[in-house]
Amino acid sequence: MRRILVLILLFPLLSGACAPHSATQLDAQLQTAIQDNRLAPLQPAPEVSPAKLRLGQYLFFDKELSGNRDTSCATCHQPLADTVDHLPLPIGTGGTGVAPNRHLGPLKPLVARNTPALFNLGQPEWRTMFWDARVEQTDDGALIARTSQGPVTLPPDLENVVAVQALFPPSARAEMRGFKGDPMRDSPGDVDIFGRQNEIARYLDNDIPAIWNGLWNRIVAIPEYVDLLQKAYPDTPVDEMGPQHLVNAIAAFQIDAYTFTHSPWDEYLAGDKHALSPAAKRGAILFYGKAGCNVCHMGNLLTDQKMHNIAAPQIGPGKQPAIEHRDYGRSLITRRDEDIFGFRTPSLRNVTLTGPYLHNGAYDSLEDVIRHHIDPAAALADYDVMHLPPEVRQRTWISEGVNRAMLDRLDPLLQVPADLTDEEISDLLAFLEALTDPAAKDLTKTIPDRVPSGLPVSDDPAVMQQFLQDKPFVRHP
Ligand code: HEC
Ligand code: HEC
């Protein structure tokens, strides 16, 4: 009897000694994983002149860059909403309200893909932008961009993929550019918030040079911007500048404002053994071991920047609404069969802040995302559209045929073991939590009080209404 009692009392100690659960054992195992995967803390953002950052900040928040003067980068990448909008699918020009309480304007479409976060864009590893990597830095260092209509002509002297990326939202009709008239449908085309013609809407979708020529003219019509441009680039006369000077500044601002290098994971990588809870350590060991997440979520940004088909539920209008609301992902750019349904592995930095998740925001919770990776077929079968906002739900058409086509082509690298226990999933979640830098939780200080166009910085409809009341002279030029 006494012997049994002793055994019962000793059991927790004995079992603890068998499984690698003591702090030092966990650290030793994790150290091996860190070495094998050659991981290091993130690097701080490079030094940039205050004038260039100020120019970039103003442009990021200035609705002057949208055809209808009603949308800025921050409309979707809202600092008060963690540089995203917390909507499955974003709402651009014509919409009203501040993310995530933003709603579609009359006759305006939803944007087809989820808004990605803007964290740590200055890390030297970045080679691609967008869910389909249509902006890319090639191995020889060249910056290229392609759309489904082919290669895009880019201005010279772009500094990085982030600057190339910034050329595109103002050219996308549903995001920032607005729509031109269509005589066949008797539609007059968009006007800006003052009722004036939207002169940016008339160009062809792929004509980035013409669209940006129009935007450049708008910006240099505002004396404060001319002054800022000269201060930001003191060695070049403004009349020798062009759109590249605008997007290089926008990129510099995003990198400076949204780089966060002190997540518990970075602190651990820098040598602080107490920065992670035991659960987060177990989660990291799983991530880089049994669960195989690092096969795709590799490196310091936790992405290989390659495209994979994990059979995400297809929700929203997709890129081809006419045929079953599908989004064929990367293959729309490359026209290659093997790229069908391929989407770029997202970085998992600060991922606990940036839901909903996947290229179309199909899931609200990280646990659902992990369970999808474990068993995509079961997750697709169980997928419930009822949690989606009505505007997305009404534009969703789940198709058995598309689900089967996605599962048939599932990426062979997606071999997350089906026997991950609930405890292991919760350990993985603890690791994902450790990828969030607490300093990234409040981005209020990155928002300017005003912008040089004088347009409202906020998307609050009351602010917009008040602004239009106060400025009748602008409304009737
Ligand atoms: C209407 C909402 C909306 C607006 C406005 C908007 N974006 Fe985005 N942004 C998105 C969406 C959606 C994507 C992903 C699109 C895709 O991959 O097909 C994206 C992608 C990006 C990315 C790529 C991130 C990555 O990891 O690949 C960056 C950077 C970015 N936007 C910055 C900007 C800037 C700068 C502006 C203003 C010039 C802007 N965005 C305006 C919704 C928006
Ligand atoms: C085969 C490559 C691959 C493997 C292995 C993999 N993932 Fe992913 N993961 C992806 C891709 C690709 C996406 C985006 C797919 C999409 O949007 O259609 C994604 C999305 C995610 C997201 C959503 C992030 C966001 O911002 O939307 C999380 C979280 C995630 N993965 C975690 C994990 C974890 C944890 C594991 C291991 C259990 C794992 N992944 C294994 C490729 C992979």
XYZ file of C-alpha atoms and ligand atoms in Angstrom:
563
model
C 0.000 0.000 0.000
C 2.751 2.433 0.976
C 4.742 1.534 -2.099
C 1.772 2.342 -4.372
C 1.335 5.688 -2.644
C 5.000 6.531 -3.183
C 4.687 5.600 -6.850
C 1.602 7.781 -7.260
C 3.393 10.695 -5.632
C 6.470 10.159 -7.768
C 4.534 9.739 -11.031
C 4.522 13.383 -12.163
C 8.271 13.594 -11.596
C 8.980 10.327 -13.397
C 6.802 11.107 -16.400
C 8.326 14.569 -16.569
C 11.743 13.025 -16.778
C 10.769 10.698 -19.647
C 9.150 13.204 -22.003
C 11.432 16.124 -23.026
C 9.398 18.610 -21.034
C 11.826 20.121 -18.584
C 12.854 23.664 -19.384
C 16.446 22.802 -20.232
C 15.426 19.852 -22.400
C 12.989 22.023 -24.323
C 15.645 24.686 -24.785
C 18.186 22.160 -26.003
C 15.755 20.706 -28.535
C 14.684 24.136 -29.718
C 18.299 25.249 -30.044
C 18.898 22.414 -32.489
C 15.835 23.418 -34.515
C 16.984 27.054 -34.561
C 20.437 26.054 -35.797
C 19.112 23.601 -38.370
C 16.764 26.260 -39.729
C 19.375 29.036 -39.452
C 17.011 31.406 -37.668
C 17.933 34.817 -36.300
C 16.069 37.808 -34.821
C 14.594 40.305 -37.297
C 16.666 43.298 -38.325
C 15.722 46.879 -37.463
C 14.439 49.151 -40.244
C 17.168 51.125 -42.051
C 17.698 54.832 -41.306
C 15.786 57.118 -43.680
C 15.580 60.906 -43.664
C 12.633 62.375 -41.732
C 11.580 64.326 -44.854
C 11.234 61.171 -46.943
C 9.323 59.410 -44.158
C 6.992 62.383 -43.788
C 6.324 62.423 -47.544
C 5.595 58.690 -47.485
C 3.353 58.975 -44.455
C 1.280 61.762 -45.998
C 0.879 59.878 -49.262
C -0.106 56.667 -47.453
C -2.960 58.484 -45.724
C -3.899 60.889 -48.542
C -7.088 60.147 -50.482
C -5.737 62.362 -53.269
C -4.123 59.165 -54.637
C -7.542 57.620 -55.285
C -9.509 58.464 -58.398
C -12.590 59.483 -56.427
C -10.602 61.111 -53.579
C -12.397 58.850 -51.098
C -9.867 56.072 -50.372
C -6.298 55.942 -49.082
C -3.895 53.090 -48.450
C -4.963 53.338 -44.811
C -8.591 52.691 -45.707
C -7.699 49.003 -45.960
C -4.350 48.969 -44.140
C -5.845 50.763 -41.143
C -3.369 51.320 -38.282
C -6.260 51.274 -35.793
C -6.996 47.777 -37.145
C -3.432 46.427 -37.104
C -2.569 47.473 -40.723
C -5.445 45.394 -42.082
C -9.214 45.917 -42.119
C -10.273 42.783 -40.234
C -12.697 42.050 -43.054
C -12.493 38.815 -45.064
C -12.525 40.888 -48.264
C -11.739 44.593 -48.407
C -14.003 47.441 -49.483
C -12.347 50.198 -51.481
C -13.677 53.214 -53.355
C -17.326 54.111 -52.823
C -17.448 52.324 -49.467
C -18.301 53.983 -46.173
C -17.088 53.430 -42.651
C -13.876 52.675 -40.840
C -12.490 49.162 -41.020
C -13.829 46.696 -39.907
C -17.166 48.543 -39.962
C -16.839 49.411 -43.609
C -19.650 48.696 -46.081
C -19.931 48.534 -49.844
C -21.090 51.549 -51.808
C -23.934 51.186 -54.324
C -22.986 49.037 -57.349
C -19.401 48.686 -56.190
C -17.692 45.261 -56.127
C -15.849 43.617 -53.271
C -12.097 43.289 -53.712
C -11.323 39.620 -54.394
C -8.549 39.001 -51.869
C -7.884 39.566 -48.192
C -5.828 42.586 -47.084
C -2.377 41.437 -45.943
C -0.642 43.073 -42.999
C 2.279 45.458 -43.555
C 4.635 44.253 -40.838
C 8.398 44.008 -41.307
C 8.354 44.801 -45.030
C 11.950 46.061 -44.855
C 13.495 42.679 -44.033
C 16.100 41.893 -46.694
C 14.505 38.482 -47.354
C 11.477 39.972 -49.123
C 11.518 39.072 -52.820
C 7.803 39.017 -53.635
C 4.625 40.994 -52.988
C 0.968 39.967 -53.209
C -0.844 36.671 -52.623
C 0.247 35.527 -56.098
C 3.741 37.118 -56.010
C 2.950 39.138 -59.121
C 5.543 41.667 -57.984
C 8.919 40.032 -57.774
C 12.644 40.645 -57.458
C 14.351 38.121 -59.750
C 17.601 36.331 -58.889
C 19.611 38.922 -60.822
C 18.068 41.709 -58.726
C 15.636 43.029 -61.356
C 12.238 44.246 -60.160
C 9.360 42.999 -62.279
C 5.580 43.029 -62.167
C 3.043 41.060 -64.126
C -0.711 41.046 -64.252
C -3.021 38.559 -65.921
C -2.686 40.789 -68.977
C 1.097 40.427 -69.106
C 4.215 42.298 -67.983
C 3.797 45.850 -66.666
C 5.983 48.793 -67.662
C 7.515 50.182 -64.477
C 9.160 53.556 -63.838
C 12.974 53.554 -63.313
C 14.810 53.684 -59.971
C 12.325 51.784 -57.826
C 14.045 50.914 -54.560
C 12.487 47.572 -53.627
C 9.494 45.259 -54.110
C 7.521 47.307 -51.585
C 7.870 50.399 -53.769
C 6.835 48.422 -56.867
C 3.795 47.134 -55.000
C 2.628 50.658 -54.141
C 2.113 51.400 -57.841
C -0.793 48.954 -58.005
C -3.552 49.813 -55.495
C -4.163 53.239 -57.117
C -4.509 51.475 -60.473
C -7.018 48.882 -59.222
C -10.538 50.116 -59.919
C -12.305 48.538 -56.944
C -9.524 49.527 -54.543
C -8.620 53.153 -55.273
C -9.080 54.128 -58.925
C -12.821 54.040 -59.524
C -14.824 53.165 -62.611
C -15.183 54.771 -65.994
C -18.466 55.265 -67.775
C -20.018 52.569 -69.910
C -22.328 53.844 -72.678
C -23.672 50.299 -73.235
C -25.026 50.248 -69.692
C -25.882 53.913 -69.633
C -23.532 54.405 -66.654
C -21.918 57.853 -66.452
C -18.741 56.766 -64.615
C -17.451 57.769 -61.209
C -17.097 61.325 -59.980
C -14.951 62.326 -57.009
C -16.350 63.383 -53.622
C -16.688 66.962 -54.913
C -18.724 65.848 -57.908
C -15.919 66.381 -60.427
C -15.005 63.927 -63.166
C -12.607 61.164 -62.089
C -9.884 61.766 -64.668
C -7.826 58.792 -63.431
C -10.528 56.241 -64.288
C -10.273 56.562 -68.048
C -6.998 54.683 -68.671
C -6.614 51.004 -69.538
C -6.160 48.738 -66.508
C -2.589 47.766 -67.352
C -1.446 51.282 -68.253
C 0.462 52.049 -65.059
C 2.492 54.869 -66.705
C -0.656 56.783 -67.755
C -2.455 56.240 -64.451
C 0.571 57.425 -62.465
C 1.141 60.334 -64.764
C -2.356 61.462 -63.793
C -1.670 60.938 -60.095
C 1.689 62.714 -60.340
C -0.074 65.751 -61.834
C -2.478 65.775 -58.897
C 0.320 65.607 -56.331
C 2.527 68.339 -57.828
C -0.516 70.626 -58.052
C -0.305 70.809 -54.232
C 2.549 73.195 -53.203
C 3.184 71.435 -49.882
C 3.939 68.196 -51.741
C 6.353 69.957 -54.109
C 8.143 71.328 -51.071
C 8.225 67.927 -49.378
C 9.494 66.202 -52.527
C 12.367 68.668 -52.737
C 13.265 68.105 -49.081
C 12.963 64.327 -49.394
C 15.176 64.199 -52.505
C 17.428 67.280 -52.211
C 19.727 66.230 -55.088
C 17.062 66.071 -57.808
C 14.981 68.990 -59.146
C 11.257 68.251 -58.771
C 10.674 68.573 -62.515
C 13.046 65.646 -63.036
C 11.143 63.503 -60.547
C 8.298 61.099 -61.164
C 6.007 58.505 -59.580
C 9.016 56.461 -58.410
C 9.806 59.233 -55.917
C 6.302 58.908 -54.496
C 6.244 55.113 -54.156
C 9.821 54.912 -52.844
C 8.718 57.254 -50.034
C 5.516 55.281 -49.392
C 7.612 52.107 -49.105
C 10.106 53.787 -46.763
C 7.262 54.949 -44.523
C 5.628 51.506 -44.329
C 8.965 49.889 -43.515
C 9.816 52.443 -40.847
C 6.385 52.569 -39.193
C 5.560 48.871 -39.170
C 8.818 47.066 -38.435
C 8.644 45.339 -35.051
C 11.655 43.337 -33.978
C 10.918 42.488 -30.353
C 8.429 39.645 -30.365
C 9.031 37.063 -27.619
C 10.333 34.792 -30.410
C 12.949 37.403 -31.442
C 13.956 37.846 -27.794
C 14.346 34.095 -27.490
C 16.403 33.941 -30.687
C 18.572 36.718 -29.239
C 19.303 34.527 -26.234
C 16.618 35.234 -23.611
C 15.582 31.737 -22.523
C 12.715 33.120 -20.454
C 11.052 34.998 -23.309
C 8.908 31.974 -24.264
C 6.435 30.007 -22.152
C 6.945 26.222 -22.059
C 3.854 25.875 -24.282
C 5.341 28.236 -26.882
C 8.613 26.282 -26.782
C 6.769 23.004 -27.303
C 4.835 24.688 -30.125
C 8.043 25.866 -31.798
C 9.523 22.367 -31.559
C 6.402 21.004 -33.239
C 6.432 23.778 -35.872
C 10.020 22.976 -36.859
C 9.590 19.245 -36.302
C 6.703 16.832 -36.231
C 4.078 19.274 -37.591
C 6.265 20.211 -40.568
C 5.043 23.802 -40.769
C 8.546 25.082 -41.581
C 8.564 23.236 -44.905
C 6.629 26.259 -46.236
C 6.670 28.772 -43.355
C 10.467 28.862 -43.385
C 13.088 31.453 -42.495
C 12.856 34.515 -40.284
C 9.647 35.741 -41.920
C 8.100 32.265 -41.681
C 7.403 32.102 -45.410
C 9.182 30.536 -48.385
C 7.449 33.208 -50.535
C 6.388 30.398 -52.860
C 2.922 29.467 -53.999
C 1.114 26.394 -52.666
C -2.389 25.023 -52.995
C -3.706 24.212 -49.528
C -7.303 24.149 -50.826
C -8.554 27.250 -49.034
C -12.362 27.528 -49.112
C -13.252 29.682 -52.125
C -15.358 32.546 -50.843
C -16.333 35.915 -52.283
C -16.488 36.999 -55.915
C -13.111 35.496 -56.822
C -11.113 36.728 -59.765
C -13.498 35.163 -62.271
C -17.027 35.813 -61.025
C -18.561 34.673 -64.298
C -17.366 31.118 -63.767
C -18.363 29.908 -60.326
C -16.682 32.699 -58.370
C -13.264 31.072 -58.594
C -9.832 32.415 -57.844
C -7.159 30.399 -59.642
C -4.376 32.227 -57.816
C -0.880 32.166 -59.242
C -1.922 30.460 -62.501
C -3.767 33.625 -63.588
C -0.334 35.255 -63.829
C 1.799 32.387 -65.144
C -0.859 30.522 -67.174
C 0.787 27.337 -65.943
C -1.339 24.380 -64.991
C 0.774 23.511 -61.937
C 0.092 26.968 -60.459
C -3.680 26.546 -60.309
C -5.038 27.475 -56.837
C -1.523 28.412 -55.704
C -1.239 31.255 -53.178
C 1.888 32.610 -51.550
C 2.696 31.273 -48.093
C 1.938 34.190 -45.761
C 4.475 35.482 -43.239
C 3.299 34.612 -39.731
C 4.823 37.645 -38.011
C 2.242 39.286 -35.680
C -0.269 36.806 -37.066
C -2.453 36.847 -33.931
C -3.340 40.476 -34.777
C -4.175 40.154 -38.454
C -7.253 37.969 -38.964
C -9.319 36.900 -40.774
C -6.902 34.499 -42.434
C -5.971 33.037 -45.838
C -5.962 34.793 -49.199
C -9.665 35.536 -48.948
C -10.156 35.725 -45.191
C -12.078 32.453 -45.089
C -11.274 31.747 -41.418
C -11.597 33.962 -38.366
C -9.509 31.889 -35.970
C -5.970 30.543 -36.084
C -7.193 27.259 -34.662
C -9.505 26.836 -37.672
C -6.566 27.603 -39.968
C -4.384 24.944 -38.330
C -7.197 22.395 -38.464
C -7.643 23.198 -42.156
C -3.930 22.459 -42.780
C -4.291 19.120 -40.945
C -7.281 17.895 -42.951
C -8.303 20.174 -45.840
C -10.946 17.727 -47.111
C -12.734 17.622 -43.754
C -12.368 21.384 -43.307
C -13.879 22.067 -46.746
C -16.750 19.680 -46.063
C -17.464 21.372 -42.717
C -16.951 24.947 -43.931
C -19.822 27.161 -42.857
C -20.438 30.424 -44.740
C -22.786 31.693 -42.020
C -19.952 33.339 -40.065
C -19.132 35.592 -43.039
C -20.401 39.193 -43.194
C -23.578 39.328 -45.351
C -21.810 41.295 -48.101
C -19.320 38.440 -48.529
C -21.823 35.634 -47.955
C -24.118 36.952 -50.668
C -21.226 36.829 -53.112
C -20.057 33.347 -52.147
C -20.845 30.268 -54.155
C -19.329 27.145 -52.654
C -18.964 24.551 -55.396
C -18.393 20.847 -54.798
C -16.655 20.666 -58.172
C -14.185 23.393 -57.269
C -13.572 21.810 -53.858
C -12.789 18.490 -55.531
C -10.535 20.167 -58.099
C -8.596 21.883 -55.284
C -8.231 18.686 -53.254
C -7.105 16.737 -56.337
C -4.270 19.222 -56.749
C -3.363 19.642 -53.096
C 0.289 20.571 -52.603
C 2.225 17.345 -51.847
C 4.302 19.306 -49.309
C 1.199 19.751 -47.177
C 1.842 16.760 -44.978
C 0.786 18.082 -41.599
C 0.184 14.916 -39.559
C -3.464 14.159 -38.929
C -2.727 12.979 -35.399
C -1.824 16.345 -33.869
C -3.570 16.279 -30.487
C -5.643 19.147 -29.125
C -2.788 19.868 -26.739
C -0.299 20.019 -29.592
C -2.561 22.393 -31.511
C -2.762 24.624 -28.471
C 1.049 24.543 -28.202
C 1.303 25.592 -31.875
C -1.091 28.449 -31.100
C 1.126 29.496 -28.186
C 4.084 29.614 -30.591
C 2.104 31.741 -33.077
C 1.209 34.077 -30.194
C 4.944 34.447 -29.449
C 5.464 35.793 -32.990
C 3.533 38.931 -32.053
C 5.505 41.931 -30.818
C 3.475 43.646 -28.035
C 4.603 47.021 -29.461
C 2.700 46.251 -32.693
C -0.608 46.310 -30.843
C -0.987 50.099 -30.792
C -0.172 51.871 -34.060
C -2.056 55.096 -33.335
C 1.116 57.173 -33.439
C 1.693 56.274 -37.106
C -1.421 58.254 -38.155
C -0.854 61.909 -39.191
C -3.195 64.686 -37.972
C -3.684 65.988 -41.488
C -2.480 65.500 -45.078
C -1.414 68.132 -47.653
C -4.495 67.745 -49.898
C -6.645 68.792 -46.942
C -8.833 65.723 -47.474
C -9.975 63.953 -44.285
C -7.537 61.333 -42.979
C -10.357 59.380 -41.346
C -12.917 57.177 -43.144
C -15.586 58.085 -40.603
C -18.669 59.108 -42.659
C -19.492 61.892 -40.167
C -16.021 63.397 -40.636
C -16.392 63.197 -44.416
C -19.819 64.852 -44.307
C -18.604 67.674 -42.090
C -15.631 68.198 -44.398
C -17.865 68.567 -47.462
C -20.085 71.024 -45.608
C -17.094 73.135 -44.555
C -15.504 73.259 -48.004
C -18.201 74.196 -50.526
C -15.664 76.139 -52.625
C -13.753 72.962 -53.440
C -16.967 71.239 -54.384
C -17.747 73.804 -57.099
C -14.408 74.496 -58.738
C -9.255 48.432 -51.010
C -8.294 47.990 -50.054
C -6.834 48.322 -50.240
C -6.253 49.557 -50.441
C -6.946 50.888 -50.575
C -4.840 49.328 -50.477
N -4.571 48.002 -50.293
Fe -2.746 47.155 -50.101
N -3.574 45.365 -50.319
C -4.917 45.097 -50.359
C -5.122 43.737 -50.803
C -6.461 43.052 -50.960
C -3.856 43.188 -51.049
C -3.551 41.786 -51.582
C -3.955 41.731 -53.047
C -3.464 40.497 -53.758
O -2.507 39.886 -53.283
O -4.013 40.158 -54.812
C -2.897 44.241 -50.720
C -1.509 44.081 -50.743
C -0.627 45.029 -50.286
C 0.778 44.809 -50.019
C 1.527 43.499 -50.209
C 1.836 42.832 -48.899
C 2.441 41.469 -49.105
O 2.838 40.853 -48.116
O 2.502 40.963 -50.231
C 1.295 46.007 -49.625
C 2.731 46.303 -49.225
C 0.221 46.969 -49.671
N -0.931 46.330 -50.042
C 0.348 48.338 -49.454
C -0.606 49.251 -49.900
C -0.353 50.641 -50.190
C 0.985 51.313 -50.078
C -1.541 51.191 -50.585
C -1.815 52.591 -51.077
C -1.018 53.043 -52.205
C -2.538 50.131 -50.492
N -1.914 48.976 -50.111
C -3.892 50.316 -50.708
C -5.905 45.991 -50.040
C -5.763 47.351 -50.171
C 2.541 23.225 -48.110
C 3.020 24.430 -47.490
C 2.492 24.750 -46.091
C 2.649 24.036 -44.920
C 3.371 22.726 -44.719
C 1.971 24.813 -43.899
N 1.429 25.943 -44.438
Fe 0.421 27.365 -43.459
N -0.076 28.252 -45.209
C 0.422 27.882 -46.444
C -0.201 28.675 -47.485
C 0.087 28.593 -48.964
C -1.115 29.512 -46.825
C -2.074 30.505 -47.518
C -3.057 29.745 -48.366
C -4.167 30.573 -48.954
O -4.398 31.695 -48.488
O -4.845 30.093 -49.868
C -0.981 29.233 -45.402
C -1.642 29.934 -44.388
C -1.357 29.802 -43.038
C -1.844 30.674 -42.002
C -2.723 31.908 -42.217
C -1.890 33.168 -42.141
C -2.575 34.380 -42.708
O -2.077 35.484 -42.458
O -3.575 34.264 -43.424
C -1.374 30.189 -40.808
C -1.626 30.747 -39.428
C -0.588 29.016 -41.111
N -0.588 28.829 -42.470
C 0.048 28.233 -40.159
C 0.616 26.985 -40.457
C 1.005 26.038 -39.455
C 0.876 26.236 -37.959
C 1.489 24.952 -40.124
C 1.951 23.637 -39.552
C 0.918 22.940 -38.813
C 1.423 25.265 -41.548
N 0.879 26.498 -41.710
C 1.899 24.436 -42.556
C 1.363 26.905 -46.678
C 1.720 25.938 -45.765
